[in-house]
XYZ file of C-alpha atoms in Angstrom:
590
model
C 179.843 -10.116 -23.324
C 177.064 -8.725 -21.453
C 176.031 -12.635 -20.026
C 177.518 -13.111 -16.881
C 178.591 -16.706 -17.730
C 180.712 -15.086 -20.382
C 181.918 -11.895 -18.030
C 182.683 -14.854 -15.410
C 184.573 -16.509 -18.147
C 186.823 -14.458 -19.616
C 187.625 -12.667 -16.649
C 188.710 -15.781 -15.058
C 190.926 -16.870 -18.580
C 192.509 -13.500 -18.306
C 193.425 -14.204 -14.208
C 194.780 -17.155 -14.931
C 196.926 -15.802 -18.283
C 198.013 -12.993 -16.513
C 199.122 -15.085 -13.045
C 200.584 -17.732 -15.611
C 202.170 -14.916 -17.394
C 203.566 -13.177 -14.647
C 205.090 -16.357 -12.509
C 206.768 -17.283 -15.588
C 208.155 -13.601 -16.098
C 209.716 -14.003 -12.569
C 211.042 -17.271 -12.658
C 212.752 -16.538 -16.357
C 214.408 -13.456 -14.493
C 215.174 -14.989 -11.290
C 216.689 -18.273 -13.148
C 218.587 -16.124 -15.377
C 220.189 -13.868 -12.829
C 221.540 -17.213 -11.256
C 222.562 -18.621 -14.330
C 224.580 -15.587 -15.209
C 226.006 -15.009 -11.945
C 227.268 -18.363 -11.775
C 229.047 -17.442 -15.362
C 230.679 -14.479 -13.568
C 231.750 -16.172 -10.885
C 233.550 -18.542 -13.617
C 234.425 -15.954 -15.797
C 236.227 -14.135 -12.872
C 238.208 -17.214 -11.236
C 238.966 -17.630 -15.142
C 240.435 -14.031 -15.392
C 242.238 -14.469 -12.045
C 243.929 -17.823 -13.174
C 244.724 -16.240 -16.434
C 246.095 -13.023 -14.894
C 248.096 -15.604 -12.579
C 249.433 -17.269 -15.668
C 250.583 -14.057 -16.959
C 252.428 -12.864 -13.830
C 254.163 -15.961 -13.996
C 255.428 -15.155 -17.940
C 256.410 -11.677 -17.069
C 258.336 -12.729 -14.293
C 260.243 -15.880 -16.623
C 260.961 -12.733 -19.220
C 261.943 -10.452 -16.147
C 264.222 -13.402 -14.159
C 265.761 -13.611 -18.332
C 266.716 -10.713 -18.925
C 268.218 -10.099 -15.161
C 270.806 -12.840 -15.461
C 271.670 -11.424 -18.870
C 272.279 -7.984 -17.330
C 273.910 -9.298 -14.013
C 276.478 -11.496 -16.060
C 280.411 -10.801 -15.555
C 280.889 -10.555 -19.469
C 277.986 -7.996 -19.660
C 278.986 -6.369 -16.570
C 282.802 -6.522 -18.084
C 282.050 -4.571 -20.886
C 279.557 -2.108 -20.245
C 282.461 -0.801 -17.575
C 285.059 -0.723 -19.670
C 282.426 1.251 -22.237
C 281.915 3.664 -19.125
C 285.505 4.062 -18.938
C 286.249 4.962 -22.204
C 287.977 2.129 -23.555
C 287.607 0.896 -26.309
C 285.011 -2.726 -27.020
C 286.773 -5.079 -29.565
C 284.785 -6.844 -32.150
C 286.162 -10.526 -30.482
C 284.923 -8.993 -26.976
C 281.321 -7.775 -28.984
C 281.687 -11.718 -30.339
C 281.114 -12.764 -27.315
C 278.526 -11.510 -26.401
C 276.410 -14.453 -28.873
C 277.717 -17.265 -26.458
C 276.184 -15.808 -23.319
C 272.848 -14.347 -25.260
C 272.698 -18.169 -26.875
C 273.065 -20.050 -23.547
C 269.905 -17.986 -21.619
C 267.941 -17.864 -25.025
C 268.407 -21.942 -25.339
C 265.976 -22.006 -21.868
C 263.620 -19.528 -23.663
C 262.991 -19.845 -27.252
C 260.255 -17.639 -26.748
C 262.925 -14.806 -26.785
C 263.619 -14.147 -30.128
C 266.611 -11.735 -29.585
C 268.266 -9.435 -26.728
C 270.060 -6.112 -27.479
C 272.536 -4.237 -25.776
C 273.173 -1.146 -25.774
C 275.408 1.479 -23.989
C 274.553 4.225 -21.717
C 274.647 6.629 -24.774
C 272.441 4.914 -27.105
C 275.224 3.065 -28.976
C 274.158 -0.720 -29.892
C 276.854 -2.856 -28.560
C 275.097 -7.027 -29.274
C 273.812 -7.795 -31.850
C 276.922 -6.898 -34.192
C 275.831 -3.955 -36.607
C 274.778 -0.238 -36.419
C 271.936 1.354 -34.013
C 271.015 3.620 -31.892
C 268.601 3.295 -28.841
C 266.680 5.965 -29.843
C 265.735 5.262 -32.827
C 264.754 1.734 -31.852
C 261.986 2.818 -29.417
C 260.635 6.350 -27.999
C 262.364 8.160 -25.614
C 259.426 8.087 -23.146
C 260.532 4.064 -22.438
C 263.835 5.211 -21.988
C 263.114 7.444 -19.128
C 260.524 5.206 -17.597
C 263.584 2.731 -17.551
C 265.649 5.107 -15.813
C 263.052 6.114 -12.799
C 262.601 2.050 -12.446
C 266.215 1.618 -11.757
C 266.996 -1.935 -13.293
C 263.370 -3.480 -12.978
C 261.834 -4.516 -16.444
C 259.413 -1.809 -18.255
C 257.419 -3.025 -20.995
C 257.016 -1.141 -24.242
C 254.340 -3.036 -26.384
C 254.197 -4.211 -30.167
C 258.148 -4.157 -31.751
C 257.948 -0.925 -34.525
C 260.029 -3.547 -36.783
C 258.161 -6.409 -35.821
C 254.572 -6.322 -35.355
C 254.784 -10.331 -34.514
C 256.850 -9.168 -31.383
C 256.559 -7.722 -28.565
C 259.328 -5.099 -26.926
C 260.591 -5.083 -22.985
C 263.772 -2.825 -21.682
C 265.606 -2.331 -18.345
C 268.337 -0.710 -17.434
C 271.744 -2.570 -16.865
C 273.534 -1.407 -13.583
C 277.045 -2.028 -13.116
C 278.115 -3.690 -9.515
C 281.337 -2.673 -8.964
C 280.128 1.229 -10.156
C 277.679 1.523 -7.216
C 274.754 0.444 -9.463
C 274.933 3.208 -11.764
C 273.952 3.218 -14.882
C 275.828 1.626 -17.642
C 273.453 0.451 -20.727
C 269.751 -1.074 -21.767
C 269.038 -4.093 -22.344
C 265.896 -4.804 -24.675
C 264.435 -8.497 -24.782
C 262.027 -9.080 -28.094
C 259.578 -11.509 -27.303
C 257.398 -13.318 -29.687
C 253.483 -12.684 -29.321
C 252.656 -16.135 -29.043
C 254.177 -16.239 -25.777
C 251.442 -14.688 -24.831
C 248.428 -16.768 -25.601
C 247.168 -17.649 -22.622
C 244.411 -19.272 -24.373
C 242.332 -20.442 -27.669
C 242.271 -17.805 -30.555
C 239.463 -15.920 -30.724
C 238.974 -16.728 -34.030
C 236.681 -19.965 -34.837
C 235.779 -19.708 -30.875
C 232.084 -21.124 -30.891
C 232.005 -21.942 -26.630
C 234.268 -21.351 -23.727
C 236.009 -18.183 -22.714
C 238.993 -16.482 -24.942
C 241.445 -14.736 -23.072
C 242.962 -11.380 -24.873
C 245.757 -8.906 -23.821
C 245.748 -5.582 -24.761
C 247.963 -2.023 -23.699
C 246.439 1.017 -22.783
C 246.333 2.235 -26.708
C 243.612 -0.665 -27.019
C 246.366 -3.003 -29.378
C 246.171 -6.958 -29.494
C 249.025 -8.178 -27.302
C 249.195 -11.230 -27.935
C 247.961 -13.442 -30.529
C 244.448 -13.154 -32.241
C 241.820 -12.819 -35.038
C 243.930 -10.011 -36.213
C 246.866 -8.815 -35.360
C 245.570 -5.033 -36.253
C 241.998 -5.159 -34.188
C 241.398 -2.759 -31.943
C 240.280 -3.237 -28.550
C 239.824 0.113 -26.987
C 236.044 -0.328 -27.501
C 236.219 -2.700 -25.014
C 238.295 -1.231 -22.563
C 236.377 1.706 -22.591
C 233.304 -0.162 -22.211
C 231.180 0.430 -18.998
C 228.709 -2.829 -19.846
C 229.286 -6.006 -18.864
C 227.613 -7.095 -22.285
C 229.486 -5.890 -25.367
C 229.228 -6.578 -29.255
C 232.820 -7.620 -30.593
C 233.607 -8.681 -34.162
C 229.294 -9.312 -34.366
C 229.451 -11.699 -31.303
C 227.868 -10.626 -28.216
C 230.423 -11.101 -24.937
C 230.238 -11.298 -21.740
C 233.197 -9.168 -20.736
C 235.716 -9.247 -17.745
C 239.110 -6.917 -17.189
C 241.817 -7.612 -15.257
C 244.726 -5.140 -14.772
C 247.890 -6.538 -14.455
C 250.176 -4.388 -12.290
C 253.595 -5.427 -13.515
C 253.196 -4.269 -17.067
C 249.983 -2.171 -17.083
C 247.933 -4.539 -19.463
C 244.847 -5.433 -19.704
C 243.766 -8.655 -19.773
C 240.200 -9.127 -21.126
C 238.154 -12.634 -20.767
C 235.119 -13.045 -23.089
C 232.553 -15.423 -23.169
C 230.090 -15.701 -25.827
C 226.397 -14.739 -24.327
C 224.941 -17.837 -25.982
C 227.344 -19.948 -23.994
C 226.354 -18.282 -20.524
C 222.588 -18.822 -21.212
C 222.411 -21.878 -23.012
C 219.864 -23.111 -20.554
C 217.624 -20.422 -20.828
C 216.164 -22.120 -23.743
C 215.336 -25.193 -22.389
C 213.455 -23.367 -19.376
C 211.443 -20.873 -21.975
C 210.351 -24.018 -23.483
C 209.252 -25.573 -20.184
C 207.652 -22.650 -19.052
C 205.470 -21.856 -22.215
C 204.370 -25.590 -22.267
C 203.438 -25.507 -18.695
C 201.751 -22.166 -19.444
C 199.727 -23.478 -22.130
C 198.802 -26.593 -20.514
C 197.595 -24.757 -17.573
C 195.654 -22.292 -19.508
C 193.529 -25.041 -20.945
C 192.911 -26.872 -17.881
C 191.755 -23.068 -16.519
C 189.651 -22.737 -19.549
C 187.850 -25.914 -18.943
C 187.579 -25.464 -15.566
C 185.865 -21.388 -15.772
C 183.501 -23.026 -18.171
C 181.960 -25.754 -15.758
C 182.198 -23.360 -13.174
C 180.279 -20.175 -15.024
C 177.853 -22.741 -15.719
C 176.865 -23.713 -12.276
C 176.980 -20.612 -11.487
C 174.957 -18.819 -14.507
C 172.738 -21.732 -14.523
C 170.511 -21.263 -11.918
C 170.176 -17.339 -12.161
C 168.728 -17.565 -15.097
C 166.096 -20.151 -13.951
C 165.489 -17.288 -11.478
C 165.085 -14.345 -13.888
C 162.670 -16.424 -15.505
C 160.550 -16.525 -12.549
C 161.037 -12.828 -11.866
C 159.662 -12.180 -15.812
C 156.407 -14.027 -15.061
C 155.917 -12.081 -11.933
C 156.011 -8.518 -14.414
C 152.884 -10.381 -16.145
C 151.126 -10.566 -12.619
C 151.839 -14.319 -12.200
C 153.610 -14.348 -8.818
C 154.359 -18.018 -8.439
C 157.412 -19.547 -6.464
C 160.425 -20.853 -8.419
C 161.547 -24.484 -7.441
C 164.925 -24.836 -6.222
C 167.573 -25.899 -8.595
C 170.698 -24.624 -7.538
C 173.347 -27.146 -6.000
C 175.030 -24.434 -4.165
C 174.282 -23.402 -0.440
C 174.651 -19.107 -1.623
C 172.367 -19.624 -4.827
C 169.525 -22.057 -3.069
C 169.422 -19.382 -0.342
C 168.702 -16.559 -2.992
C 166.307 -18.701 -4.308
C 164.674 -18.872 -1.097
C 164.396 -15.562 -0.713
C 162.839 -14.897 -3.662
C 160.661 -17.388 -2.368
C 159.583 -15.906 0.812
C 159.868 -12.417 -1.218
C 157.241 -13.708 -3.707
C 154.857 -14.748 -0.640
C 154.841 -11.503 0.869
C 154.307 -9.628 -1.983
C 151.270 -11.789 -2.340
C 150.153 -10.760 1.406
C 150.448 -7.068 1.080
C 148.972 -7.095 -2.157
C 145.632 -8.269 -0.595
C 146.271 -6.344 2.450
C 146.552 -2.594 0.583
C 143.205 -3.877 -1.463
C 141.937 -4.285 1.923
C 143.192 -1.006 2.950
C 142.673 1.145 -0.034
C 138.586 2.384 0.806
C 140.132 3.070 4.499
C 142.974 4.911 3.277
C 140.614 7.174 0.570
C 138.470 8.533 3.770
C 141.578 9.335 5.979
C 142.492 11.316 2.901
C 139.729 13.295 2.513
C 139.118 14.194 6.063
C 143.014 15.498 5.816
C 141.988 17.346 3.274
C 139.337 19.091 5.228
C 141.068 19.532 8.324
C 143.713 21.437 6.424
C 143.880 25.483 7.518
C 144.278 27.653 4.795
C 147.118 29.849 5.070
C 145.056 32.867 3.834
C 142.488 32.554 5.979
C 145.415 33.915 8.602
C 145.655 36.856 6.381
C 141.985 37.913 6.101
C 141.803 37.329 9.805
C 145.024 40.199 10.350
C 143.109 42.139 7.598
C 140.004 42.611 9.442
C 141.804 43.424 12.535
C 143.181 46.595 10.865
C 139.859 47.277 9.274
C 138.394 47.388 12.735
C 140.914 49.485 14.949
C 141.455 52.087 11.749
C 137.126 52.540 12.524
C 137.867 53.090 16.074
C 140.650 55.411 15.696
C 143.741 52.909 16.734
C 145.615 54.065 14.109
C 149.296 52.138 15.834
C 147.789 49.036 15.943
C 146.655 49.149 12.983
C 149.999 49.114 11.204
C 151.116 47.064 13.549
C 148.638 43.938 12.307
C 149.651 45.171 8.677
C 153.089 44.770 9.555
C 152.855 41.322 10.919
C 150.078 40.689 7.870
C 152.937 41.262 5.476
C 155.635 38.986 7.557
C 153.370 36.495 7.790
C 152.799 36.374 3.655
C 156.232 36.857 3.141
C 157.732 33.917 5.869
C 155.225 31.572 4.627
C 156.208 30.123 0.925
C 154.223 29.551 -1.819
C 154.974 26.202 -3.098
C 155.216 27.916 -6.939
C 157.273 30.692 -5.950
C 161.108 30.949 -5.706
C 163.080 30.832 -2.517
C 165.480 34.037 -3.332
C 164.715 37.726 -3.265
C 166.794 40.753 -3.352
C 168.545 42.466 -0.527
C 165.607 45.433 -1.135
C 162.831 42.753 -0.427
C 164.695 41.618 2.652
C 165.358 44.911 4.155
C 161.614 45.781 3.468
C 161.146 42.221 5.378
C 163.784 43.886 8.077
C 161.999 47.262 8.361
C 158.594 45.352 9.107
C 160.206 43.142 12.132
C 162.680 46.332 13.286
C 158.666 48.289 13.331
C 157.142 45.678 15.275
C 159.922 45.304 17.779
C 159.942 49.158 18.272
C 156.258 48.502 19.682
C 157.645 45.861 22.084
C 161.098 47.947 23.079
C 159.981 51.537 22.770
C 162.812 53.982 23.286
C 164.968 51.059 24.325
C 165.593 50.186 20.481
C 166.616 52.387 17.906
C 167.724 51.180 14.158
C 169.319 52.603 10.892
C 169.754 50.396 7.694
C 172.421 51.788 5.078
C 172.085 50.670 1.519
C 172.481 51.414 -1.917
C 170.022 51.317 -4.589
C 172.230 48.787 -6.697
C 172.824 46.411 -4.088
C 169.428 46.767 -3.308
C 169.022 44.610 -6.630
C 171.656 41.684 -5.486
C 169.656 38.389 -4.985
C 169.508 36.773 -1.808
C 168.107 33.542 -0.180
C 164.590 34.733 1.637
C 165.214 34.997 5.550
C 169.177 35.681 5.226
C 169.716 38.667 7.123
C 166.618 38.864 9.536
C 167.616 36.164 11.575
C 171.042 38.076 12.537
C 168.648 41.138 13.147
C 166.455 39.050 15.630
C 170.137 37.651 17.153
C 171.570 41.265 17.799
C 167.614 42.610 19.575
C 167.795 39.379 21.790
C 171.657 39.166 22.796
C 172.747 42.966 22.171
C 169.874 45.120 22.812
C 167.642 43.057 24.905
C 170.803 42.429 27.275
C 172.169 46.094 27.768
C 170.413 48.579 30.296
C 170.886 51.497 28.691
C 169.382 52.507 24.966
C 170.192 50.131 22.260
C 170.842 50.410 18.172
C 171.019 48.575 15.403
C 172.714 49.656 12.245
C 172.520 47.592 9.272
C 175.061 47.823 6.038
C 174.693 46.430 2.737
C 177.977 47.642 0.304
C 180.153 46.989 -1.920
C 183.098 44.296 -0.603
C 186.451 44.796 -1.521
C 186.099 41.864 -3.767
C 184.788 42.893 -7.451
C 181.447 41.725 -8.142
C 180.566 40.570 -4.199
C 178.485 42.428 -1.352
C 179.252 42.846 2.444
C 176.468 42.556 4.354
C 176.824 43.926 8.178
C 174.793 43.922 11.143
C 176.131 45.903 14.092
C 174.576 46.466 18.487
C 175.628 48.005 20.899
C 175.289 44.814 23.323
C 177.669 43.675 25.562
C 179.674 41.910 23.615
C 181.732 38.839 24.276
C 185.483 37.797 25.174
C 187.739 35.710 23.502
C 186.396 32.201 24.990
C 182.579 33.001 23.956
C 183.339 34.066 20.590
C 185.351 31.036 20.007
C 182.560 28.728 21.650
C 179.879 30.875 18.888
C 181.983 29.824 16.458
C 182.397 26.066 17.030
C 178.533 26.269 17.260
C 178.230 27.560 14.166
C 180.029 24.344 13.112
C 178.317 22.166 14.428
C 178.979 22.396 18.042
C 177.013 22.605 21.325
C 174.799 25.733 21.545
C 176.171 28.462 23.873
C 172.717 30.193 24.145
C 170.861 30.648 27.146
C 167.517 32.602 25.062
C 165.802 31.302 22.582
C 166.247 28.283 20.750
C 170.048 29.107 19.457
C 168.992 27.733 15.901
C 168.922 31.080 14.251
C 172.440 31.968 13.449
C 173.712 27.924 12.852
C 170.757 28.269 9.839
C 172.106 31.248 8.388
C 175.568 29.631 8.066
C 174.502 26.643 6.687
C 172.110 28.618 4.288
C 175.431 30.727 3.324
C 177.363 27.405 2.509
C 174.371 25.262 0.435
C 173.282 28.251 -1.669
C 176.956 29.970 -2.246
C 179.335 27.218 -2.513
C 179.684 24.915 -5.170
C 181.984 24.678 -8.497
C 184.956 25.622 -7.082
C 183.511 28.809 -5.101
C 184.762 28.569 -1.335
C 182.616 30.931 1.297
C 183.862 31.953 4.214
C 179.770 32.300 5.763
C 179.445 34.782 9.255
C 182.437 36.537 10.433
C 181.758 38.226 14.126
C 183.881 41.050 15.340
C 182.672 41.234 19.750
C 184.459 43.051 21.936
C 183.197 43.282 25.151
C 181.267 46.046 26.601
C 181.412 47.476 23.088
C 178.599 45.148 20.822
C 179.361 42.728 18.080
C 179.327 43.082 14.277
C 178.111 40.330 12.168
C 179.494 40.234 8.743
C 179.337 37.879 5.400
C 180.070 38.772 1.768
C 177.912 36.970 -1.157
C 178.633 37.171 -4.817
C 176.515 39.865 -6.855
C 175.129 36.814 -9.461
C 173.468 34.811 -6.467
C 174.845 31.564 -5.740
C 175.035 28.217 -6.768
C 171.473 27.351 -5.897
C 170.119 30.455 -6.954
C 171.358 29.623 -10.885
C 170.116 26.396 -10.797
C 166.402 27.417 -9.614
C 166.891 30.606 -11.979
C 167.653 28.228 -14.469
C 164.659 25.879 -14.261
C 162.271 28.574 -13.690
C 163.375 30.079 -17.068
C 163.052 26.522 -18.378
C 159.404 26.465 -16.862
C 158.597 29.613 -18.609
């Protein structure tokens, strides 16, 4: 694995199984959404016919059982009924001639009944009551509907049956009411298709009432279907089939009418394209294989030509490797290696040339170096020789500027932070020396504590702010000019505030904003000096404080004009990033 032939291998078997993979993922989906769509669209025109097949055996049942109702004899003696008179059994009798002559069109119909507006059975011949032969619920419904045909369900004596009532009004009574007429209806009549039962292919069409029972005729006559109706999936599990389910309402009689079609006869293509896809799959995963193997090998084969070439050269044999590579990118790093190898060759003979040249300019370096405590000795015996004549003032002043000096200039072997005590010291000496220069004109005070006098700071932090607030405060007002300098406790546990405040004369809101866009980075504002003083104490502030998560906010200036300016920036008591880093390594190194 770690060969790039074999890295340029696999990786190209595993772009080609994935893109193979993938492409075949999509077209499966995209070929099965069609397929099954275009079984929907069947399924539905298939639901629609059906429901149009069962409008048109509701209404045959509903035209029925109108004629019956409308007919004279019917009419005759449901009126008489109404009146109070008395039905014969010879007028009852014949009542079987009319029922007979509309059944003969229908033998579907297995019986009518009439009964009376009271309940009474009047055809067929015998004893009943209306409500005892269906719920009372049907009875009313039949009333609100006003002669049009309501639909009860499965016959309570008959569960091969199936139960419809209207209400007979009488003609010459204003259409009022004057009995019910109930039609029983065989189930079968209702079969608008197949059985479900033994149904391998092909939709099977089943009706069902609101209470989820089998309508008409079916695997069993007991099943229940409200599973399905109360199914929210197009996809259901029925009788341990899998369906593909459609419902259609039927508004006349407030059935159901489910079409299902077996899911192995909607995608009974899919096989044949899985097939076709994994053998085009495979077959194009061996032609890839073949073809990342010749190809890794042209590729791989003249690299390592090359490395061999490069191994001689760690021997000190620097020889040119011959081109073998067939390709225009691998001849031309060959080439280069080439033209590498020849100029290694050249400087190698010119730094042998050059080494005895370059040894003298070394050594005459060396002794044109100036020793940085030969400075020091110098300042020394200056104050030895104005203490002998008595110029006691200038005297401390070259010990003053002695001391700067060995403090600004860094020992290679010593570390770059001090405390705040060693600065202010630092402070004091440059505040001394300036009070030579200024004279009454200056005047200074430095506030501190003797703990924070122990916090460690980066050397040179605060001075340069002092030297800022001499040259733009005090050096710029007329009138007598101070200093004060702060060091206490922030508001923040465990950090220090450091402040330096002048009297100057300030600065509005447009200079303070154009000092602080130079302290980013911006365009110096400052018309003495060099202007680099305060831009390195921010960036000091930000290398050696932040870091692992700590976020510094570096100088903030307070200026009002005519009034001075305050300098301010808060440090953490520990030191900062930097600082435990060098602390760290200088432990190590002890």
């Amino acid at each position: 694995m770690n060969t790039l032939r074999n890295q340029i291998f696999i990786g190209f078997l595993l772009v080609m199984l994935i893109i193979i993979g993938v492409a075949g993922v999509i077209v499966y989906e995209k070929v099965s959404y069609l397929l099954k769509n275009n079984a929907e669209r069947h399924i539905h025109q298939t639901a629609i016919q059906a429901s149009g097949r069962l409008d048109a055996l509701i209404g045959q049942i509903d035209s029925l059982t109108a004629q019956v109702a409308n007919h004279a004899t019917v009419q005759q003696l449901l009126l008489k009924q109404i009146d109070g008179k008395s039905v014969t059994f010879n007028q009852r009798q014949s009542l079987l001639q009319v029922v007979s002559s509309y059944q003969a069109y229908m033998p579907s119909v297995g019986s009518l009944e009439l009964y009376t507006s009271d309940y009474q059975l009047l055809f067929p011949i015998r004893e009943g009551s209306l409500s005892t032969r269906i719920d009372s619920r049907y009875i009313e419904e039949a009333n609100k509907q006003k002669g049009r045909l309501v639909w009860i369900g499965i016959d309570p004596n008959d569960d091969q049956s199936l139960l419809a009532i209207r209400q007979v009004s009488l003609m010459n009574r204003w259409f009022s009411r004057g009995g019910y007429l109930i039609a029983r209806i065989q189930r079968s009549y209702f079969q608008l298709d197949d059985p479900l039962a033994g149904a391998t292919i092909g939709e099977s069409i089943l009706l069902a009432n609101n209470e989820g029972q089998l309508l008409g005729s079916g695997p069993s006559p007991n099943v229940d279907l409200t599973p399905l109706l109360d199914s929210v999936d197009q996809t259901v599990n029925f009788m341990g089939k899998e369906y593909v389910t459609v419902k259609q309402l039927s508004e006349k009689t407030n059935w159901t009418l489910l079409v299902l079609t077996p899911v192995s006869y909607v995608t009974e293509g899919l096989s044949v394209l899985r097939t076709v896809l994994l053998a085009s799959g495979g077959i194009g995963a061996v032609l890839f294989l073949i073809m990342s193997f010749v190809l890794s090998t042209m590729i791989t084969r003249p690299i390592i030509n090359l490395i061999r070439a490069m191994r001689k050269s760690r021997l000190g044999v620097l020889t040119p490797n011959p081109a073998t590579a067939s390709t225009m990118e691998l001849r031309e790093l060959n080439n280069t290696y080439n033209g590498m190898v020849s100029n290694m060759n050249d400087l190698i003979r010119v730094v042998y040339e050059k080494e005895v040249l370059q040894s003298r300019t070394e050594l005459k370096a060396l002794q044109a170096q100036i020793n940085p405590h030969f400075l020091f000795n110098t300042l020394e015996a200056f104050n030895w020789s104005l203490e002998e004549k008595g110029e006691e003032e200038l005297a401390g002043l070259m010990v003053a500027m002695s001391r700067m000096f060995r403090y600004i200039i860094v020992n290679p072997n010593k570390e770059e932070w001090v405390t705040i005590g060693e600065e202010m010291d630092q402070v004091k000496r440059y505040l001394q020396i300036m009070e030579m220069r200024l004279g009454s004109r200056l005047s200074w005070n430095i506030e501190m504590t003797p703990q924070e006098a122990l916090v460690p700071v980066p050397k040179l932090l605060i001075q340069p702010i002092v030297e800022n607030a001499i040259l733009h405060g005090v050096e710029s007002s007329i009138g007598e000019g101070y200093i004060t300098i702060r060091v206490s406790p922030s508001a923040r546990k465990g950090w220090t505030r450091v402040s330096v405040q002048d009297n100057g004369p300030g600065m509005d809101a447009n200079k303070l904003s154009a000092l602080y866009d130079t302290l980013e980075g911006g365009p110096s504002i400052s018309t003495k000096g060099t202007g680099v003083g305060l831009i390195n104490v921010q960036k000091r502030l930000k290398l050696y404080y932040e870091g692992d998560g700590l976020k510094l906010e570096g100088l903030h200036i307070d200026s009002t004009p005519f009034e001075g300016t305050v300098f301010t920036f808060e440090i953490p008591n520990t030191g900062g990033y930097s600082y435990e880093i060098e602390h760290e390594n200088h432990s190590n190194r002890g």
